[in-house]
Amino acid sequence: MPDPGPSPLWPSLPTAASHALTLPTAPVVPAAPESVPEVAPQGVPAPTPPPALERVLRGPSGLGTAGLSLVPRLEAPVPEKPTAPADPAEGRPIPGLYFHPVPEPDPARVAEVSRRIKEWAVDEVDLFPDDWEGQFDGFLVGRYMVACHPDAPTVDHLMVATRLMVAENAVDDCYCEDHGGSPVGLGGRLLLAHTALDPLHTTAAYQPQWAESLHADAPRRAYRSAMEYFVRQATPSQADRYRHDMARLHLGYLAEAAWAETDHLPEVWEYLAMRQFNNFRPCPTITDTVGGYELPADLHARPDMQRVLALAGNASTIVNDLYSYTKELDSPGRHLNLPVVLAERESLSEKDAYLKAIEVHNDLMRDFEAEAAALAAACPVPSVLRFLRGVAVWVDGNHHWHRTNTYRYSLPDFW
Ligand SMILES: CC(C)=CCC/C(C)=C(\C)COP(=O)(O)OP(=O)(O)O
Ligand SMILES: [Mg+2]
């Protein structure tokens, strides 16, 4: 595959902030956070931006602003042939995948987030039994979140994203997948867990039983606590956005489970529709909360913004399908992912299906970048620009984590 050349989104756009700095492109608007309810259990090429827009995207220039020149979004070296990584622990990128490398996440921040998240998991929510500790550590969530949110102003902001990420994975593992999960009865479990995010409002007689239920298992304890921290940092509309995205996620889990129960093999487009919901979307869409500012609700709701977010989530999620392919082949039963569905539905060899899935991913990435650039040009509001950049950096950080998490993922032997 030819080198993709400069990023079509914003050629040398600074994307990652030193945490000592505030991004200059959008004022940090610390809007009033949503209050915690008392009863809640406490809990291809895109258009080139015009010069003025490009200046905003790049941040300041001129004398004295060098320190504000944030880490650039690096270009993707796309190797024709796999190359052995300098350090085998770093993993290697999927040959032919279109992605942007990111700078190594700040090790001091990674260490602090890792320390604090373990403390939260063990002491605050009793997340896992002792024998799952290795898997918790191997998930490397501190590195993941620092890579995805380089503009977070403080470690506290990073922790908001990190707790949610851990909680989301706890629900997926314990309710849906290989830590006791099952499609049977999933709807009931997910709905009750969803009330940890979107509280039940009922009569005084029934409220206490509901509040108590949120402590009944690790996924609910994690959702309840992570959401409580989140709403302290988020505005009401940011919290509402997150609840909507999580409802989408749970709908996706349910479709996947229903198909597993009836042994239904979806068409490729049907699989892609399910995966648009069973998707990383709730993670990049909190980038403004984690960055300490707000993308106003009416700008978030714009159809062109919604399309950008769906494409970003879809590209990020197909990255997971590609990097987790061998792990999922080794898991019991048939685990759906894009290469598996392509192989079955389009009668392709495993290798050709995997290569086609890479192309699907690359098309999604390019569409995401083109649509984001078009939106930036059409609506050059500072919070929109910063948000789009935050989403793009999240996509890149997500790829970085998948590539480098060799504890969890390994590539198939297709090259
Ligand atoms: C963090 C978050 C919102 C996760 C929701 C859904 C999810 C776990 C993924 C999109 C990752 O996919 P998958 O379940 O296939 O994960 P692994 O391949 O097991 O890492
Ligand atoms: Mg997967």
PDB file of N, CA, C and O in Angstrom, residues 192-238:
ATOM      1  N   LEU A 192     -30.762  -3.342  34.193  1.00  0.00           N
ATOM      2  CA  LEU A 192     -30.562  -2.971  35.604  1.00  0.00           C
ATOM      3  C   LEU A 192     -29.237  -2.236  35.783  1.00  0.00           C
ATOM      4  O   LEU A 192     -29.163  -1.264  36.542  1.00  0.00           O
ATOM      5  N   ALA A 193     -28.216  -2.674  35.065  1.00  0.00           N
ATOM      6  CA  ALA A 193     -26.927  -1.966  35.166  1.00  0.00           C
ATOM      7  C   ALA A 193     -27.037  -0.561  34.575  1.00  0.00           C
ATOM      8  O   ALA A 193     -26.414   0.381  35.067  1.00  0.00           O
ATOM      9  N   HIS A 194     -27.860  -0.433  33.540  1.00  0.00           N
ATOM     10  CA  HIS A 194     -28.014   0.892  32.916  1.00  0.00           C
ATOM     11  C   HIS A 194     -28.572   1.906  33.912  1.00  0.00           C
ATOM     12  O   HIS A 194     -28.315   3.113  33.807  1.00  0.00           O
ATOM     13  N   THR A 195     -29.328   1.421  34.905  1.00  0.00           N
ATOM     14  CA  THR A 195     -29.882   2.366  35.890  1.00  0.00           C
ATOM     15  C   THR A 195     -28.794   2.941  36.794  1.00  0.00           C
ATOM     16  O   THR A 195     -29.039   3.899  37.518  1.00  0.00           O
ATOM     17  N   ALA A 196     -27.614   2.365  36.756  1.00  0.00           N
ATOM     18  CA  ALA A 196     -26.497   2.985  37.482  1.00  0.00           C
ATOM     19  C   ALA A 196     -26.036   4.250  36.757  1.00  0.00           C
ATOM     20  O   ALA A 196     -25.387   5.114  37.351  1.00  0.00           O
ATOM     21  N   LEU A 197     -26.365   4.355  35.467  1.00  0.00           N
ATOM     22  CA  LEU A 197     -25.990   5.519  34.669  1.00  0.00           C
ATOM     23  C   LEU A 197     -27.162   6.484  34.539  1.00  0.00           C
ATOM     24  O   LEU A 197     -26.976   7.698  34.440  1.00  0.00           O
ATOM     25  N   ASP A 198     -28.342   5.931  34.497  1.00  0.00           N
ATOM     26  CA  ASP A 198     -29.565   6.682  34.224  1.00  0.00           C
ATOM     27  C   ASP A 198     -30.536   6.276  35.329  1.00  0.00           C
ATOM     28  O   ASP A 198     -31.285   5.308  35.189  1.00  0.00           O
ATOM     29  N   PRO A 199     -30.526   6.998  36.461  1.00  0.00           N
ATOM     30  CA  PRO A 199     -31.131   6.476  37.685  1.00  0.00           C
ATOM     31  C   PRO A 199     -32.635   6.229  37.609  1.00  0.00           C
ATOM     32  O   PRO A 199     -33.360   6.924  36.892  1.00  0.00           O
ATOM     33  N   LEU A 200     -33.040   5.275  38.363  1.00  0.00           N
ATOM     34  CA  LEU A 200     -34.468   4.996  38.537  1.00  0.00           C
ATOM     35  C   LEU A 200     -35.103   6.111  39.374  1.00  0.00           C
ATOM     36  O   LEU A 200     -34.541   6.525  40.395  1.00  0.00           O
ATOM     37  N   HIS A 201     -36.250   6.568  38.941  1.00  0.00           N
ATOM     38  CA  HIS A 201     -37.023   7.531  39.737  1.00  0.00           C
ATOM     39  C   HIS A 201     -38.335   6.844  40.058  1.00  0.00           C
ATOM     40  O   HIS A 201     -39.194   6.696  39.189  1.00  0.00           O
ATOM     41  N   THR A 202     -38.478   6.398  41.266  1.00  0.00           N
ATOM     42  CA  THR A 202     -39.691   5.662  41.602  1.00  0.00           C
ATOM     43  C   THR A 202     -40.155   6.070  42.994  1.00  0.00           C
ATOM     44  O   THR A 202     -39.704   7.078  43.547  1.00  0.00           O
ATOM     45  N   THR A 203     -41.040   5.303  43.552  1.00  0.00           N
ATOM     46  CA  THR A 203     -41.612   5.698  44.840  1.00  0.00           C
ATOM     47  C   THR A 203     -40.634   5.393  45.970  1.00  0.00           C
ATOM     48  O   THR A 203     -39.734   4.555  45.828  1.00  0.00           O
ATOM     49  N   ALA A 204     -40.888   6.049  47.085  1.00  0.00           N
ATOM     50  CA  ALA A 204     -39.995   5.898  48.247  1.00  0.00           C
ATOM     51  C   ALA A 204     -39.917   4.442  48.681  1.00  0.00           C
ATOM     52  O   ALA A 204     -38.888   3.984  49.195  1.00  0.00           O
ATOM     53  N   ALA A 205     -40.984   3.696  48.453  1.00  0.00           N
ATOM     54  CA  ALA A 205     -40.998   2.305  48.909  1.00  0.00           C
ATOM     55  C   ALA A 205     -40.003   1.443  48.140  1.00  0.00           C
ATOM     56  O   ALA A 205     -39.419   0.509  48.695  1.00  0.00           O
ATOM     57  N   TYR A 206     -39.816   1.758  46.865  1.00  0.00           N
ATOM     58  CA  TYR A 206     -38.987   0.889  46.024  1.00  0.00           C
ATOM     59  C   TYR A 206     -37.575   1.423  45.787  1.00  0.00           C
ATOM     60  O   TYR A 206     -36.694   0.682  45.355  1.00  0.00           O
ATOM     61  N   GLN A 207     -37.405   2.698  46.059  1.00  0.00           N
ATOM     62  CA  GLN A 207     -36.102   3.324  45.794  1.00  0.00           C
ATOM     63  C   GLN A 207     -34.945   2.608  46.526  1.00  0.00           C
ATOM     64  O   GLN A 207     -33.896   2.371  45.925  1.00  0.00           O
ATOM     65  N   PRO A 208     -35.115   2.272  47.802  1.00  0.00           N
ATOM     66  CA  PRO A 208     -33.974   1.684  48.514  1.00  0.00           C
ATOM     67  C   PRO A 208     -33.518   0.346  47.924  1.00  0.00           C
ATOM     68  O   PRO A 208     -32.321   0.064  47.880  1.00  0.00           O
ATOM     69  N   GLN A 209     -34.479  -0.449  47.470  1.00  0.00           N
ATOM     70  CA  GLN A 209     -34.090  -1.748  46.899  1.00  0.00           C
ATOM     71  C   GLN A 209     -33.266  -1.548  45.636  1.00  0.00           C
ATOM     72  O   GLN A 209     -32.284  -2.244  45.382  1.00  0.00           O
ATOM     73  N   TRP A 210     -33.704  -0.559  44.859  1.00  0.00           N
ATOM     74  CA  TRP A 210     -32.935  -0.256  43.644  1.00  0.00           C
ATOM     75  C   TRP A 210     -31.521   0.234  44.013  1.00  0.00           C
ATOM     76  O   TRP A 210     -30.526  -0.244  43.460  1.00  0.00           O
ATOM     77  N   ALA A 211     -31.462   1.162  44.983  1.00  0.00           N
ATOM     78  CA  ALA A 211     -30.153   1.717  45.361  1.00  0.00           C
ATOM     79  C   ALA A 211     -29.234   0.594  45.845  1.00  0.00           C
ATOM     80  O   ALA A 211     -28.044   0.554  45.502  1.00  0.00           O
ATOM     81  N   GLU A 212     -29.783  -0.316  46.604  1.00  0.00           N
ATOM     82  CA  GLU A 212     -29.002  -1.445  47.109  1.00  0.00           C
ATOM     83  C   GLU A 212     -28.504  -2.323  45.951  1.00  0.00           C
ATOM     84  O   GLU A 212     -27.373  -2.817  45.965  1.00  0.00           O
ATOM     85  N   SER A 213     -29.339  -2.481  44.925  1.00  0.00           N
ATOM     86  CA  SER A 213     -28.976  -3.370  43.809  1.00  0.00           C
ATOM     87  C   SER A 213     -27.713  -2.903  43.088  1.00  0.00           C
ATOM     88  O   SER A 213     -27.007  -3.694  42.462  1.00  0.00           O
ATOM     89  N   LEU A 214     -27.442  -1.609  43.184  1.00  0.00           N
ATOM     90  CA  LEU A 214     -26.273  -1.096  42.459  1.00  0.00           C
ATOM     91  C   LEU A 214     -24.953  -1.512  43.102  1.00  0.00           C
ATOM     92  O   LEU A 214     -23.885  -1.248  42.547  1.00  0.00           O
ATOM     93  N   HIS A 215     -25.058  -2.162  44.259  1.00  0.00           N
ATOM     94  CA  HIS A 215     -23.844  -2.675  44.905  1.00  0.00           C
ATOM     95  C   HIS A 215     -23.749  -4.197  44.768  1.00  0.00           C
ATOM     96  O   HIS A 215     -22.870  -4.831  45.341  1.00  0.00           O
ATOM     97  N   ALA A 216     -24.675  -4.783  43.999  1.00  0.00           N
ATOM     98  CA  ALA A 216     -24.820  -6.237  44.018  1.00  0.00           C
ATOM     99  C   ALA A 216     -23.751  -6.995  43.241  1.00  0.00           C
ATOM    100  O   ALA A 216     -23.497  -8.164  43.516  1.00  0.00           O
ATOM    101  N   ASP A 217     -23.167  -6.390  42.263  1.00  0.00           N
ATOM    102  CA  ASP A 217     -22.106  -7.098  41.528  1.00  0.00           C
ATOM    103  C   ASP A 217     -21.083  -6.076  41.012  1.00  0.00           C
ATOM    104  O   ASP A 217     -21.331  -4.861  41.017  1.00  0.00           O
ATOM    105  N   ALA A 218     -19.952  -6.602  40.585  1.00  0.00           N
ATOM    106  CA  ALA A 218     -18.838  -5.717  40.202  1.00  0.00           C
ATOM    107  C   ALA A 218     -19.199  -4.783  39.048  1.00  0.00           C
ATOM    108  O   ALA A 218     -18.884  -3.581  39.103  1.00  0.00           O
ATOM    109  N   PRO A 219     -19.872  -5.258  37.988  1.00  0.00           N
ATOM    110  CA  PRO A 219     -20.202  -4.319  36.909  1.00  0.00           C
ATOM    111  C   PRO A 219     -21.057  -3.146  37.388  1.00  0.00           C
ATOM    112  O   PRO A 219     -20.816  -1.990  37.027  1.00  0.00           O
ATOM    113  N   ARG A 220     -22.044  -3.430  38.232  1.00  0.00           N
ATOM    114  CA  ARG A 220     -22.896  -2.326  38.699  1.00  0.00           C
ATOM    115  C   ARG A 220     -22.152  -1.418  39.673  1.00  0.00           C
ATOM    116  O   ARG A 220     -22.321  -0.204  39.635  1.00  0.00           O
ATOM    117  N   ARG A 221     -21.336  -1.999  40.524  1.00  0.00           N
ATOM    118  CA  ARG A 221     -20.545  -1.133  41.423  1.00  0.00           C
ATOM    119  C   ARG A 221     -19.649  -0.203  40.606  1.00  0.00           C
ATOM    120  O   ARG A 221     -19.496   0.982  40.909  1.00  0.00           O
ATOM    121  N   ALA A 222     -19.069  -0.776  39.550  1.00  0.00           N
ATOM    122  CA  ALA A 222     -18.146   0.025  38.730  1.00  0.00           C
ATOM    123  C   ALA A 222     -18.893   1.114  37.964  1.00  0.00           C
ATOM    124  O   ALA A 222     -18.470   2.283  37.942  1.00  0.00           O
ATOM    125  N   TYR A 223     -20.002   0.768  37.322  1.00  0.00           N
ATOM    126  CA  TYR A 223     -20.786   1.782  36.607  1.00  0.00           C
ATOM    127  C   TYR A 223     -21.228   2.884  37.571  1.00  0.00           C
ATOM    128  O   TYR A 223     -21.149   4.067  37.274  1.00  0.00           O
ATOM    129  N   ARG A 224     -21.753   2.486  38.722  1.00  0.00           N
ATOM    130  CA  ARG A 224     -22.308   3.468  39.668  1.00  0.00           C
ATOM    131  C   ARG A 224     -21.245   4.470  40.107  1.00  0.00           C
ATOM    132  O   ARG A 224     -21.432   5.676  40.053  1.00  0.00           O
ATOM    133  N   SER A 225     -20.113   3.915  40.508  1.00  0.00           N
ATOM    134  CA  SER A 225     -19.059   4.790  41.017  1.00  0.00           C
ATOM    135  C   SER A 225     -18.453   5.641  39.896  1.00  0.00           C
ATOM    136  O   SER A 225     -18.276   6.858  40.049  1.00  0.00           O
ATOM    137  N   ALA A 226     -18.157   5.017  38.760  1.00  0.00           N
ATOM    138  CA  ALA A 226     -17.539   5.765  37.654  1.00  0.00           C
ATOM    139  C   ALA A 226     -18.469   6.888  37.190  1.00  0.00           C
ATOM    140  O   ALA A 226     -18.027   8.002  36.882  1.00  0.00           O
ATOM    141  N   MET A 227     -19.770   6.611  37.182  1.00  0.00           N
ATOM    142  CA  MET A 227     -20.734   7.627  36.741  1.00  0.00           C
ATOM    143  C   MET A 227     -20.829   8.753  37.762  1.00  0.00           C
ATOM    144  O   MET A 227     -20.974   9.932  37.392  1.00  0.00           O
ATOM    145  N   GLU A 228     -20.728   8.398  39.019  1.00  0.00           N
ATOM    146  CA  GLU A 228     -20.798   9.430  40.057  1.00  0.00           C
ATOM    147  C   GLU A 228     -19.642  10.427  39.890  1.00  0.00           C
ATOM    148  O   GLU A 228     -19.838  11.642  39.948  1.00  0.00           O
ATOM    149  N   TYR A 229     -18.449   9.905  39.643  1.00  0.00           N
ATOM    150  CA  TYR A 229     -17.313  10.807  39.395  1.00  0.00           C
ATOM    151  C   TYR A 229     -17.532  11.599  38.109  1.00  0.00           C
ATOM    152  O   TYR A 229     -17.221  12.782  38.035  1.00  0.00           O
ATOM    153  N   PHE A 230     -18.061  10.928  37.092  1.00  0.00           N
ATOM    154  CA  PHE A 230     -18.230  11.596  35.789  1.00  0.00           C
ATOM    155  C   PHE A 230     -19.186  12.781  35.896  1.00  0.00           C
ATOM    156  O   PHE A 230     -18.904  13.870  35.392  1.00  0.00           O
ATOM    157  N   VAL A 231     -20.331  12.570  36.562  1.00  0.00           N
ATOM    158  CA  VAL A 231     -21.305  13.674  36.589  1.00  0.00           C
ATOM    159  C   VAL A 231     -20.806  14.853  37.422  1.00  0.00           C
ATOM    160  O   VAL A 231     -21.271  15.971  37.239  1.00  0.00           O
ATOM    161  N   ARG A 232     -19.859  14.608  38.297  1.00  0.00           N
ATOM    162  CA  ARG A 232     -19.270  15.751  39.025  1.00  0.00           C
ATOM    163  C   ARG A 232     -18.448  16.625  38.088  1.00  0.00           C
ATOM    164  O   ARG A 232     -18.302  17.817  38.289  1.00  0.00           O
ATOM    165  N   GLN A 233     -17.884  16.010  37.063  1.00  0.00           N
ATOM    166  CA  GLN A 233     -17.021  16.749  36.133  1.00  0.00           C
ATOM    167  C   GLN A 233     -17.793  17.263  34.922  1.00  0.00           C
ATOM    168  O   GLN A 233     -17.430  18.261  34.319  1.00  0.00           O
ATOM    169  N   ALA A 234     -18.876  16.544  34.580  1.00  0.00           N
ATOM    170  CA  ALA A 234     -19.586  16.837  33.327  1.00  0.00           C
ATOM    171  C   ALA A 234     -20.709  17.838  33.536  1.00  0.00           C
ATOM    172  O   ALA A 234     -21.246  17.972  34.640  1.00  0.00           O
ATOM    173  N   THR A 235     -21.091  18.519  32.449  1.00  0.00           N
ATOM    174  CA  THR A 235     -22.308  19.331  32.490  1.00  0.00           C
ATOM    175  C   THR A 235     -23.499  18.382  32.293  1.00  0.00           C
ATOM    176  O   THR A 235     -23.329  17.241  31.821  1.00  0.00           O
ATOM    177  N   PRO A 236     -24.714  18.854  32.601  1.00  0.00           N
ATOM    178  CA  PRO A 236     -25.875  17.986  32.380  1.00  0.00           C
ATOM    179  C   PRO A 236     -25.981  17.483  30.938  1.00  0.00           C
ATOM    180  O   PRO A 236     -26.313  16.321  30.699  1.00  0.00           O
ATOM    181  N   SER A 237     -25.675  18.329  29.971  1.00  0.00           N
ATOM    182  CA  SER A 237     -25.830  17.843  28.587  1.00  0.00           C
ATOM    183  C   SER A 237     -24.725  16.854  28.219  1.00  0.00           C
ATOM    184  O   SER A 237     -24.942  15.927  27.437  1.00  0.00           O
ATOM    185  N   GLN A 238     -23.555  17.008  28.803  1.00  0.00           N
ATOM    186  CA  GLN A 238     -22.498  16.003  28.557  1.00  0.00           C
ATOM    187  C   GLN A 238     -22.888  14.661  29.178  1.00  0.00           C
ATOM    188  O   GLN A 238     -22.664  13.598  28.594  1.00  0.00           O
TER     189      GLN A 238
END
